[in-house]
CSV table of C-alpha atoms and ligand atoms in Angstrom, one decimal:
chain,number,residue,atom,x,y,z
A,25,MET,CA,0.4,2.5,1.4
A,26,CYS,CA,-3.0,3.6,3.0
A,27,GLY,CA,-6.2,1.5,2.4
A,28,VAL,CA,-9.5,2.9,0.5
A,29,PHE,CA,-13.1,2.0,0.8
A,30,GLY,CA,-16.8,3.3,-0.1
A,31,VAL,CA,-20.0,1.5,0.0
A,32,PHE,CA,-23.3,3.2,-1.8
A,33,GLY,CA,-26.9,2.1,-1.3
A,34,HIS,CA,-26.8,0.0,1.8
A,35,LYS,CA,-28.5,1.1,5.5
A,36,GLU,CA,-25.2,-0.2,7.2
A,37,ALA,CA,-23.0,1.5,4.8
A,38,ALA,CA,-20.4,2.7,7.8
A,39,ASN,CA,-20.6,-0.5,9.6
A,40,LEU,CA,-19.7,-2.5,6.1
A,41,THR,CA,-16.9,0.2,5.4
A,42,TYR,CA,-15.7,-0.1,9.2
A,43,LEU,CA,-15.3,-4.0,8.3
A,44,GLY,CA,-13.8,-3.3,5.0
A,45,LEU,CA,-11.2,-0.9,6.5
A,46,TYR,CA,-10.8,-4.2,9.2
A,47,ALA,CA,-9.4,-6.3,6.3
A,48,LEU,CA,-7.5,-3.5,4.7
A,49,GLN,CA,-5.6,-2.6,8.0
A,50,HIS,CA,-2.3,-3.7,6.7
A,51,ARG,CA,-2.3,-1.0,4.0
A,52,GLY,CA,-2.1,1.7,7.3
A,53,GLU,CA,-2.0,1.3,11.2
A,54,GLU,CA,-1.7,4.9,11.9
A,55,SER,CA,-5.0,6.3,11.7
A,56,VAL,CA,-8.7,5.7,10.5
A,57,GLY,CA,-11.6,7.9,9.4
A,58,ILE,CA,-15.3,7.3,7.8
A,59,ALA,CA,-17.7,9.9,6.4
A,60,SER,CA,-21.1,8.8,5.7
A,61,PHE,CA,-24.3,10.4,4.0
A,62,ASN,CA,-27.7,10.2,4.5
A,63,GLY,CA,-28.7,12.5,1.6
A,64,LYS,CA,-29.3,15.4,4.0
A,65,GLN,CA,-26.3,15.2,6.6
A,66,LEU,CA,-22.8,14.3,6.5
A,67,SER,CA,-21.7,12.2,9.5
A,68,TYR,CA,-17.8,11.9,10.4
A,69,GLN,CA,-15.8,9.6,13.1
A,70,LYS,CA,-11.9,9.6,13.1
A,71,GLY,CA,-9.0,8.7,15.2
A,72,VAL,CA,-5.5,7.8,15.6
A,73,GLY,CA,-4.8,3.9,15.7
A,74,LEU,CA,-6.3,1.0,14.5
A,75,VAL,CA,-9.5,0.6,13.1
A,76,SER,CA,-10.7,-1.7,16.2
A,77,ASP,CA,-9.2,1.0,18.6
A,78,VAL,CA,-10.7,4.0,17.0
A,79,PHE,CA,-14.5,2.8,16.3
A,80,ASP,CA,-16.8,0.8,18.8
A,81,THR,CA,-20.6,0.6,18.6
A,82,ALA,CA,-21.1,4.2,19.9
A,83,ARG,CA,-19.1,5.8,17.1
A,84,LEU,CA,-20.3,3.7,14.2
A,85,LYS,CA,-24.1,4.5,15.2
A,86,LYS,CA,-23.4,8.2,14.6
A,87,LEU,CA,-22.6,7.3,11.2
A,88,LYS,CA,-25.9,7.3,9.5
A,89,GLY,CA,-26.8,7.0,6.0
A,90,TYR,CA,-26.3,4.7,2.7
A,91,CYS,CA,-23.2,6.0,1.4
A,92,ALA,CA,-20.0,5.9,3.4
A,93,VAL,CA,-16.3,6.7,2.7
A,94,GLY,CA,-13.5,5.1,4.8
A,95,HIS,CA,-9.6,5.5,4.7
A,96,ASN,CA,-6.5,3.6,6.5
A,97,ARG,CA,-3.8,5.9,6.8
A,98,TYR,CA,0.0,5.2,6.6
A,99,SER,CA,1.8,8.5,6.2
A,100,THR,CA,4.1,8.8,3.4
A,101,THR,CA,3.4,12.6,2.6
A,102,GLY,CA,2.5,15.0,5.2
A,103,SER,CA,3.2,14.3,8.8
A,104,SER,CA,1.3,12.0,11.5
A,105,VAL,CA,-1.1,14.5,13.0
A,106,ALA,CA,-4.6,14.1,13.2
A,107,GLU,CA,-5.4,17.0,10.7
A,108,ASN,CA,-3.7,14.7,8.2
A,109,ILE,CA,-6.6,11.6,9.2
A,110,GLN,CA,-8.4,10.8,6.2
A,111,PRO,CA,-11.1,11.1,4.7
A,112,ILE,CA,-10.7,14.8,4.0
A,113,MET,CA,-13.9,16.3,4.2
A,114,VAL,CA,-15.7,19.5,3.4
A,115,ASN,CA,-19.2,21.3,2.2
A,116,HIS,CA,-18.9,22.9,-0.9
A,117,ARG,CA,-21.9,24.4,-2.5
A,118,LYS,CA,-24.1,22.7,0.1
A,119,ALA,CA,-22.8,19.3,-0.9
A,120,PRO,CA,-20.5,17.1,0.9
A,121,VAL,CA,-16.9,16.7,-0.9
A,122,VAL,CA,-15.2,13.7,1.0
A,123,VAL,CA,-11.6,12.5,-0.3
A,124,ALA,CA,-9.9,9.1,0.3
A,125,HIS,CA,-6.8,8.5,-1.3
A,126,ASN,CA,-4.0,6.1,-1.8
A,127,GLY,CA,-0.8,7.0,-3.7
A,128,ASN,CA,1.5,9.9,-4.1
A,129,PHE,CA,1.1,12.6,-6.6
A,130,THR,CA,4.4,13.7,-8.3
A,131,ASN,CA,3.4,17.2,-8.9
A,132,THR,CA,2.2,18.2,-5.5
A,133,TYR,CA,4.8,21.2,-5.1
A,134,GLU,CA,3.7,22.8,-8.3
A,135,LEU,CA,0.0,22.5,-7.8
A,136,HIS,CA,0.2,23.7,-4.5
A,137,ARG,CA,2.3,27.0,-5.2
A,138,ALA,CA,-0.1,27.5,-8.1
A,139,LEU,CA,-3.3,27.2,-5.9
A,140,GLU,CA,-1.8,29.4,-3.1
A,141,LYS,CA,-1.0,32.3,-5.5
A,142,GLU,CA,-4.7,32.1,-6.5
A,143,GLY,CA,-5.8,32.5,-2.7
A,144,ALA,CA,-6.4,28.5,-1.6
A,145,ILE,CA,-5.6,28.0,2.1
A,146,PHE,CA,-4.7,24.6,2.8
A,147,HIS,CA,-5.6,23.1,6.2
A,148,THR,CA,-3.4,19.4,6.0
A,149,THR,CA,0.2,18.7,4.8
A,150,MET,CA,-1.0,16.0,2.4
A,151,ASP,CA,-1.1,15.9,-1.6
A,152,SER,CA,-4.6,14.7,-1.3
A,153,GLU,CA,-6.1,17.9,0.1
A,154,LEU,CA,-5.0,19.1,-3.5
A,155,ILE,CA,-8.0,17.2,-5.1
A,156,ILE,CA,-10.6,19.3,-3.0
A,157,HIS,CA,-9.2,22.7,-3.8
A,158,LEU,CA,-8.8,21.5,-7.9
A,159,LEU,CA,-12.8,20.4,-7.4
A,160,ALA,CA,-13.6,23.3,-5.8
A,161,ARG,CA,-12.0,25.6,-8.9
A,162,GLU,CA,-14.3,24.3,-11.2
A,163,LYS,CA,-17.2,26.5,-12.1
A,164,SER,CA,-18.9,24.1,-14.3
A,165,ASP,CA,-21.9,22.3,-12.3
A,166,ASP,CA,-21.2,19.3,-14.5
A,167,LEU,CA,-19.8,16.5,-12.4
A,168,LYS,CA,-18.2,14.9,-15.0
A,169,GLU,CA,-16.4,17.7,-16.4
A,170,LYS,CA,-15.4,19.2,-13.1
A,171,LEU,CA,-13.7,15.7,-12.3
A,172,ILE,CA,-11.8,15.3,-15.7
A,173,ARG,CA,-10.6,18.9,-15.7
A,174,ALA,CA,-9.5,18.4,-11.9
A,175,LEU,CA,-7.7,15.0,-12.2
A,176,SER,CA,-6.2,15.6,-15.7
A,177,GLN,CA,-3.9,18.5,-13.5
A,178,ILE,CA,-2.8,15.6,-11.4
A,179,LYS,CA,0.3,13.8,-12.0
A,180,GLY,CA,1.7,10.6,-10.3
A,181,ALA,CA,-0.7,7.6,-8.3
A,182,TYR,CA,-3.9,8.1,-7.0
A,183,SER,CA,-6.6,5.4,-6.0
A,184,LEU,CA,-9.8,7.3,-4.9
A,185,VAL,CA,-12.7,6.8,-3.6
A,186,MET,CA,-14.8,10.1,-3.2
A,187,MET,CA,-18.3,11.3,-2.3
A,188,LEU,CA,-19.3,14.4,-4.2
A,189,GLY,CA,-22.8,15.4,-3.4
A,190,ASP,CA,-24.9,12.5,-3.7
A,191,ASN,CA,-22.5,10.4,-5.8
A,192,LEU,CA,-19.8,7.9,-4.7
A,193,ILE,CA,-16.9,8.4,-6.9
A,194,ALA,CA,-13.9,5.9,-7.6
A,195,ALA,CA,-11.1,6.9,-9.8
A,196,ARG,CA,-7.7,5.7,-10.5
A,197,ASP,CA,-4.6,7.3,-12.3
A,198,PRO,CA,-4.0,6.5,-16.2
A,199,ARG,CA,-1.1,4.2,-15.1
A,200,GLY,CA,-2.7,2.5,-12.3
A,201,TYR,CA,0.1,2.2,-9.9
A,202,ARG,CA,-2.3,1.2,-7.1
A,203,PRO,CA,-5.0,-1.2,-7.0
A,204,LEU,CA,-8.6,-0.5,-7.0
A,205,CYS,CA,-11.7,-2.8,-7.2
A,206,ILE,CA,-15.5,-2.8,-7.2
A,207,GLY,CA,-18.1,-5.2,-5.7
A,208,LYS,CA,-21.4,-5.4,-5.3
A,209,LEU,CA,-23.6,-6.7,-2.1
A,210,HIS,CA,-27.0,-7.1,-3.2
A,211,ASN,CA,-28.3,-4.1,-4.7
A,212,ALA,CA,-25.2,-1.8,-3.0
A,213,TYR,CA,-22.2,-1.1,-4.7
A,214,VAL,CA,-18.6,-1.3,-3.0
A,215,VAL,CA,-15.1,0.4,-3.8
A,216,SER,CA,-12.0,-1.2,-2.2
A,217,SER,CA,-8.4,-0.9,-2.5
A,218,GLU,CA,-8.5,-5.0,-2.5
A,219,THR,CA,-10.6,-7.7,-2.8
A,220,CYS,CA,-9.9,-9.3,0.5
A,221,ALA,CA,-12.4,-6.4,1.9
A,222,LEU,CA,-15.0,-7.6,-0.5
A,223,ASP,CA,-14.8,-11.5,0.7
A,224,LEU,CA,-14.9,-10.2,4.4
A,225,ILE,CA,-18.2,-8.5,3.9
A,226,GLY,CA,-19.7,-10.9,1.4
A,227,ALA,CA,-19.5,-8.9,-1.3
A,228,ARG,CA,-19.2,-10.0,-5.2
A,229,TYR,CA,-16.2,-9.3,-6.9
A,230,VAL,CA,-17.4,-7.0,-10.2
A,231,ARG,CA,-14.1,-5.7,-11.9
A,232,ASP,CA,-11.4,-3.6,-11.1
A,233,VAL,CA,-11.4,0.2,-11.9
A,234,ALA,CA,-9.4,0.3,-14.9
A,235,PRO,CA,-6.5,2.8,-15.1
A,236,GLY,CA,-7.4,6.2,-15.7
A,237,GLU,CA,-11.5,5.3,-15.3
A,238,ILE,CA,-13.5,7.6,-13.6
A,239,ILE,CA,-17.0,5.7,-12.2
A,240,LYS,CA,-19.9,7.3,-10.7
A,241,ILE,CA,-22.4,5.5,-8.2
A,242,ASN,CA,-25.6,6.8,-7.4
A,243,SER,CA,-29.0,5.8,-7.2
A,244,GLN,CA,-29.3,5.3,-10.9
A,245,GLY,CA,-26.5,2.5,-10.6
A,246,LEU,CA,-23.0,2.6,-11.7
A,247,GLN,CA,-21.5,4.2,-14.7
A,248,SER,CA,-18.2,4.6,-16.2
A,249,ILE,CA,-18.1,8.3,-17.0
A,250,HIS,CA,-14.7,8.6,-18.4
A,251,THR,CA,-11.1,7.2,-19.0
A,252,LEU,CA,-8.1,9.5,-18.5
A,253,GLN,CA,-5.8,7.9,-21.5
A,254,SER,CA,-2.0,7.1,-20.9
A,255,SER,CA,0.5,5.6,-23.0
A,256,GLN,CA,1.6,3.2,-20.6
A,257,HIS,CA,0.5,1.3,-17.4
A,258,ALA,CA,2.7,1.4,-14.2
A,259,TYR,CA,1.2,-1.1,-11.6
A,260,CYS,CA,3.5,-1.2,-8.9
A,261,ILE,CA,5.2,-4.6,-8.8
A,262,PHE,CA,5.7,-4.0,-5.0
A,263,GLU,CA,1.9,-4.4,-4.0
A,264,TYR,CA,2.5,-8.2,-5.5
A,265,ILE,CA,5.8,-8.7,-3.6
A,266,TYR,CA,4.9,-7.5,-0.5
A,267,PHE,CA,2.2,-5.5,0.2
A,268,SER,CA,-1.1,-6.5,-0.8
A,269,ARG,CA,-3.0,-9.2,1.1
A,270,PRO,CA,-2.1,-12.6,-0.4
A,271,ASP,CA,-5.7,-13.5,-0.3
A,272,SER,CA,-6.4,-10.4,-2.8
A,273,ASN,CA,-6.8,-10.6,-6.4
A,274,ILE,CA,-5.1,-7.4,-7.6
A,275,PHE,CA,-4.5,-6.1,-11.2
A,276,GLY,CA,-6.7,-9.5,-12.0
A,277,HIS,CA,-4.5,-11.7,-10.4
A,278,ASN,CA,-3.7,-13.6,-7.1
A,279,VAL,CA,-1.1,-12.2,-4.8
A,280,TYR,CA,-0.3,-15.7,-3.3
A,281,GLN,CA,-0.1,-17.1,-6.4
A,282,VAL,CA,2.4,-14.7,-7.6
A,283,ARG,CA,4.5,-14.9,-4.3
A,284,LYS,CA,4.6,-18.6,-4.8
A,285,ASP,CA,5.9,-18.4,-8.1
A,286,LEU,CA,8.5,-16.2,-7.3
A,287,GLY,CA,9.6,-18.3,-4.8
A,288,ARG,CA,9.8,-21.1,-7.3
A,289,ASN,CA,11.8,-19.3,-9.5
A,290,LEU,CA,14.2,-17.9,-7.0
A,291,ALA,CA,15.2,-21.7,-6.0
A,292,ARG,CA,15.6,-22.5,-9.6
A,293,GLU,CA,18.0,-19.3,-9.7
A,294,PHE,CA,20.1,-19.7,-6.5
A,295,PRO,CA,19.8,-23.5,-5.2
A,296,VAL,CA,21.7,-23.8,-1.7
A,297,GLN,CA,22.8,-26.9,0.4
A,298,CYS,CA,21.4,-27.3,3.7
A,299,ASP,CA,19.4,-29.0,6.4
A,300,PHE,CA,16.1,-27.2,5.9
A,301,ALA,CA,14.2,-24.1,4.6
A,302,MET,CA,12.4,-21.5,6.6
A,303,PRO,CA,10.3,-18.5,6.0
A,304,ILE,CA,10.8,-15.1,7.8
A,305,PRO,CA,7.2,-15.0,9.1
A,306,ASP,CA,4.7,-13.7,7.8
A,307,SER,CA,6.5,-12.1,4.9
A,308,GLY,CA,8.7,-14.5,3.4
A,309,ASN,CA,6.0,-17.3,4.1
A,310,TYR,CA,4.3,-17.4,0.5
A,311,ALA,CA,7.7,-17.3,-1.2
A,312,ALA,CA,9.0,-20.1,0.8
A,313,VAL,CA,6.1,-22.2,-0.1
A,314,GLY,CA,7.1,-22.2,-3.9
A,315,PHE,CA,10.7,-22.0,-2.7
A,316,ILE,CA,10.6,-25.5,-0.7
A,317,GLN,CA,8.3,-27.2,-3.5
A,318,GLU,CA,11.1,-26.5,-6.1
A,319,ALA,CA,14.2,-26.9,-4.3
A,320,GLU,CA,12.5,-29.9,-2.4
A,321,LEU,CA,14.0,-29.1,0.7
A,322,PRO,CA,12.8,-30.0,4.4
A,323,PHE,CA,10.5,-27.3,5.8
A,324,GLU,CA,10.7,-26.1,9.1
A,325,TRP,CA,9.3,-22.9,11.5
A,326,GLY,CA,12.5,-21.6,13.1
A,327,MET,CA,10.7,-19.0,14.6
A,328,ILE,CA,7.4,-18.2,16.0
A,329,ARG,CA,5.4,-15.2,15.4
A,330,ASN,CA,3.5,-13.5,18.4
A,331,HIS,CA,0.2,-12.5,16.2
A,332,TYR,CA,-0.7,-9.4,18.7
A,333,VAL,CA,1.9,-7.6,17.3
A,334,GLY,CA,1.2,-5.4,14.2
A,335,ARG,CA,3.4,-5.4,11.1
A,336,THR,CA,6.8,-3.6,12.3
A,337,PHE,CA,7.5,-1.2,9.2
A,338,ILE,CA,4.2,0.5,9.8
A,339,GLN,CA,5.7,2.7,13.0
A,340,PRO,CA,7.2,5.5,11.6
A,341,SER,CA,9.8,6.2,14.4
A,342,GLN,CA,12.8,4.0,14.2
A,343,ILE,CA,12.9,3.7,17.9
A,344,THR,CA,9.7,2.0,18.1
A,345,ARG,CA,10.3,-0.1,14.7
A,346,ASP,CA,13.1,-1.8,16.5
A,347,PHE,CA,11.5,-2.7,19.7
A,348,ARG,CA,8.4,-4.2,17.7
A,349,VAL,CA,10.8,-6.2,15.4
A,350,LYS,CA,12.3,-8.0,18.5
A,351,VAL,CA,9.0,-8.8,20.2
A,352,LYS,CA,7.4,-10.1,17.2
A,353,LEU,CA,9.0,-13.3,16.4
A,354,ASN,CA,10.6,-15.7,18.9
A,355,PRO,CA,13.1,-18.5,17.4
A,356,ILE,CA,13.0,-22.2,18.4
A,357,SER,CA,16.6,-23.2,19.7
A,358,ASP,CA,15.5,-26.9,19.0
A,359,VAL,CA,15.0,-26.7,15.5
A,360,LEU,CA,17.9,-24.5,14.7
A,361,LYS,CA,20.5,-25.7,17.0
A,362,ASP,CA,23.7,-26.7,14.8
A,363,LYS,CA,21.7,-26.5,11.5
A,364,ASN,CA,22.5,-25.1,8.2
A,365,ILE,CA,19.3,-23.1,7.1
A,366,VAL,CA,18.2,-21.1,4.4
A,367,ILE,CA,15.8,-18.5,5.5
A,368,ILE,CA,13.3,-17.0,2.9
A,369,GLU,CA,12.5,-13.3,2.7
A,370,ASP,CA,10.2,-11.3,0.5
A,371,SER,CA,12.2,-8.2,0.1
A,372,ILE,CA,15.4,-6.3,1.9
A,373,VAL,CA,14.3,-2.7,2.3
A,374,ARG,CA,16.3,-1.2,5.2
A,375,GLY,CA,18.1,-4.1,6.3
A,376,THR,CA,17.3,-3.3,10.0
A,377,THR,CA,14.7,-6.2,10.4
A,378,SER,CA,16.8,-8.8,8.7
A,379,LYS,CA,19.7,-8.4,10.6
A,380,ILE,CA,17.9,-8.6,14.0
A,381,ARG,CA,16.6,-11.8,12.8
A,382,VAL,CA,19.9,-13.3,11.7
A,383,LYS,CA,21.4,-12.3,14.9
A,384,THR,CA,18.7,-13.9,16.8
A,385,LEU,CA,18.8,-17.0,14.6
A,386,ARG,CA,22.6,-17.3,15.6
A,387,GLU,CA,21.9,-17.3,19.0
A,388,ALA,CA,19.3,-19.7,19.0
A,389,GLY,CA,22.3,-22.1,17.7
A,390,ALA,CA,21.9,-22.0,13.8
A,391,LYS,CA,25.5,-22.7,12.3
A,392,GLN,CA,25.3,-21.4,8.5
A,393,ILE,CA,22.4,-19.1,7.6
A,394,HIS,CA,21.4,-18.2,4.0
A,395,MET,CA,18.9,-15.9,2.7
A,396,ARG,CA,17.3,-15.8,-0.6
A,397,VAL,CA,15.0,-12.7,-1.4
A,398,SER,CA,12.1,-12.9,-3.9
A,399,CYS,CA,12.8,-9.6,-5.5
A,400,PRO,CA,16.1,-7.9,-6.7
A,401,PRO,CA,17.7,-5.3,-4.2
A,402,ILE,CA,15.7,-2.0,-4.1
A,403,ARG,CA,18.0,0.3,-4.7
A,404,TYR,CA,15.7,3.7,-5.7
A,405,PRO,CA,13.3,5.4,-4.0
A,406,CYS,CA,9.3,5.3,-4.4
A,407,PHE,CA,7.4,8.5,-5.4
A,408,TYR,CA,4.0,6.8,-6.0
A,409,GLY,CA,3.3,5.5,-2.3
A,410,ILE,CA,5.5,3.1,-1.0
A,411,ASP,CA,7.0,4.0,2.3
A,412,PHE,CA,11.0,4.3,1.1
A,413,PRO,CA,11.3,8.0,0.0
A,414,THR,CA,14.8,8.1,0.3
A,415,LYS,CA,18.0,6.6,-1.1
A,416,LYS,CA,20.2,6.7,2.2
A,417,GLU,CA,17.6,4.6,3.8
A,418,LEU,CA,17.6,1.7,1.4
A,419,VAL,CA,20.6,-0.8,2.4
A,420,ALA,CA,21.2,-1.8,-1.3
A,421,SER,CA,21.4,1.5,-2.6
A,422,SER,CA,24.9,2.3,-1.3
A,423,LYS,CA,26.0,-1.6,-1.1
A,424,THR,CA,26.9,-4.2,-3.1
A,425,VAL,CA,25.1,-7.7,-2.6
A,426,GLU,CA,27.9,-9.2,-0.9
A,427,GLU,CA,28.3,-6.0,1.5
A,428,VAL,CA,24.4,-6.4,2.3
A,429,GLY,CA,24.8,-10.0,3.0
A,430,ARG,CA,28.1,-9.4,5.3
A,431,PHE,CA,26.0,-6.1,6.9
A,432,ILE,CA,23.1,-8.6,7.5
A,433,GLY,CA,25.4,-11.4,9.2
A,434,LEU,CA,24.8,-14.1,6.4
A,435,ASP,CA,26.9,-16.7,5.0
A,436,SER,CA,25.5,-16.1,1.9
A,437,LEU,CA,22.7,-13.8,0.1
A,438,CYS,CA,21.0,-14.2,-3.1
A,439,TYR,CA,18.1,-11.9,-4.4
A,440,LEU,CA,16.1,-13.1,-7.4
A,441,SER,CA,16.8,-11.6,-10.5
A,442,LEU,CA,15.1,-8.7,-12.4
A,443,GLU,CA,14.5,-10.9,-15.2
A,444,GLY,CA,13.5,-13.9,-13.1
A,445,MET,CA,10.8,-11.7,-11.3
A,446,LEU,CA,9.7,-10.1,-14.3
A,447,ALA,CA,9.2,-13.7,-15.7
A,448,THR,CA,7.1,-14.6,-13.0
A,449,MET,CA,4.7,-11.9,-13.3
A,450,PRO,CA,1.0,-12.2,-14.7
A,451,HIS,CA,1.4,-9.1,-17.1
A,452,LYS,CA,4.2,-8.1,-19.6
A,453,PRO,CA,7.1,-6.5,-18.1
A,454,CYS,CA,6.0,-3.0,-19.8
A,455,GLU,CA,2.9,-2.6,-17.5
A,456,PHE,CA,4.7,-2.8,-14.0
A,457,CYS,CA,6.6,0.0,-12.6
A,458,THR,CA,9.8,-1.3,-11.5
A,459,ALA,CA,11.9,1.6,-10.7
A,460,CYS,CA,12.8,0.9,-6.8
A,461,PHE,CA,14.5,-1.7,-8.6
A,462,THR,CA,15.9,0.0,-12.0
A,463,GLY,CA,15.8,3.6,-11.1
A,464,ASN,CA,13.8,4.1,-14.3
A,465,TYR,CA,10.9,6.4,-13.5
A,466,LEU,CA,8.2,7.1,-16.0
A,467,GLU,CA,7.2,10.4,-13.7
A,468,LYS,CA,9.4,12.0,-10.9
A,469,PRO,CA,8.7,14.8,-8.3
A,470,LYS,CA,11.4,17.7,-9.3
A,471,LYS,CA,12.7,18.1,-5.5
A,472,GLY,CA,11.9,14.3,-4.3
A,473,VAL,CA,8.9,13.2,-2.0
A,474,LYS,CA,10.3,14.6,1.3
A,475,LYS,CA,11.9,17.6,0.1
A,476,ASN,CA,8.6,18.7,-1.5
A,477,ILE,CA,6.4,18.0,1.8
A,478,LEU,CA,9.4,19.7,3.9
A,479,GLU,CA,9.2,22.6,1.8
A,480,LEU,CA,5.5,22.7,1.7
A,481,LEU,CA,5.4,22.6,5.8
A,482,ARG,CA,8.0,25.5,5.6
A,483,ARG,CA,5.8,27.6,3.6
B,27,AMP,P1,14.5,-4.7,6.2
B,27,AMP,O1,15.2,-6.0,7.0
B,27,AMP,O2,14.6,-3.8,7.9
B,27,AMP,O3,14.6,-4.2,5.2
B,27,AMP,O4,12.9,-5.3,6.4
B,27,AMP,C1,12.3,-6.4,5.5
B,27,AMP,C2,10.9,-6.7,5.8
B,27,AMP,O5,10.2,-5.7,6.0
B,27,AMP,C3,10.2,-7.3,4.5
B,27,AMP,O6,9.4,-8.0,5.0
B,27,AMP,C4,10.1,-6.1,3.6
B,27,AMP,O7,9.0,-6.5,2.6
B,27,AMP,C5,9.6,-5.3,4.9
B,27,AMP,N1,9.0,-4.0,4.1
B,27,AMP,C6,8.1,-3.7,3.2
B,27,AMP,N2,8.1,-2.2,3.0
B,27,AMP,C7,8.7,-1.8,3.8
B,27,AMP,C8,9.1,-0.4,4.1
B,27,AMP,N3,8.3,0.5,3.3
B,27,AMP,N4,10.2,-0.1,4.9
B,27,AMP,C9,10.7,-0.9,5.8
B,27,AMP,N5,10.2,-2.4,5.6
B,27,AMP,C10,9.4,-2.7,4.6
């Protein structure tokens, strides 16, 4: 979780980055930062909160230059403190080094230990800071060599937008866990986590940064300088299921279409007799479209969303999360009273949101409540940047499907099968990371993400 965005070659680079981050707000609501460069001077503005809260015209005016890098943060490693706001920025050998990172490394602990032994002093508790240290240690003046050597030492997930001197760098880990794309706006280049941000600023989508690819953009144009090889891709399937915006194309395909197809398959696998179907807004909306088209069921909005409340799970503290869940959706009793309904949801993670939703629907008069979920049970933590870092917070990790259904308070609960989900996907099954469903990790931190970071903080 996190959104990255960069612009090279536009006199409004910072303003465009602001808009890009605005479109990527769903990837992280905790903090935001933009760094810009005018060839001589590096400017930086950052703050805790939403893009629109942190930036106003006065602040944006201070960000001068033709190159900018921005980041929306949702903390998956490191704590939610001001030092951990990205992009990370330093001056090294009289040139700016700016790093914006989405993803989690899996060898943070080992790298951190090795670098500290050699005298590195860390200012943050983020794995992303390692990149700065790895780059700074490289003695070569050759940018390409520096980048290849530094990035080859990192394992795990990274989609990066960086500024190194007068170059904008885009890089993606060799497995391609997280999305990253390139766009063009007149003569300027744009790099973004998702294509929805290109749409907002009127940039044309050029292509994705390929897994393992390192791209350099400067006044000479765009150059693909190297591709780090990997035996296997591991696109995060959860980006399609929940995380990316439905109007984005990621990994080469449209997210809305994939979600709709997941719903279609779900209806085929688990038909249900009831008065009508409804999504849990907004997360279940797109799967619900496919579900009702396939099942030919009447459709209703049984709950209405308050659009002035952000995404519930983004709040790291549990107390705030529960409050936000309640304030976000209001049921319509006139629609629900004495009805047997099926609710469609994209996924169940902790189960706490769904439990509150079902209670609210019952209180509003729904008789039977069935639930259909457009992915399999999430049983294993993610080490690559989605926020379910430990097993114990995943409701399905210790419960059978029937037990989860009872916990949430449902009459029936069915999840789309792993085969059904993979059959819907626009790539071969072997191209995806499905570890949160299967426990089959391609690479794993030795101590698990949380332990890894706590250990770092203690040290
Ligand atoms: P819950 O019933 O508490 O598991 O919440 C389910 C809703 O939160 C679904 O729409 C999930 O897709 C969404 N969600 C997605 N990612 C996360 C996450 N990392 N933590 C909690 N909920 C998430």
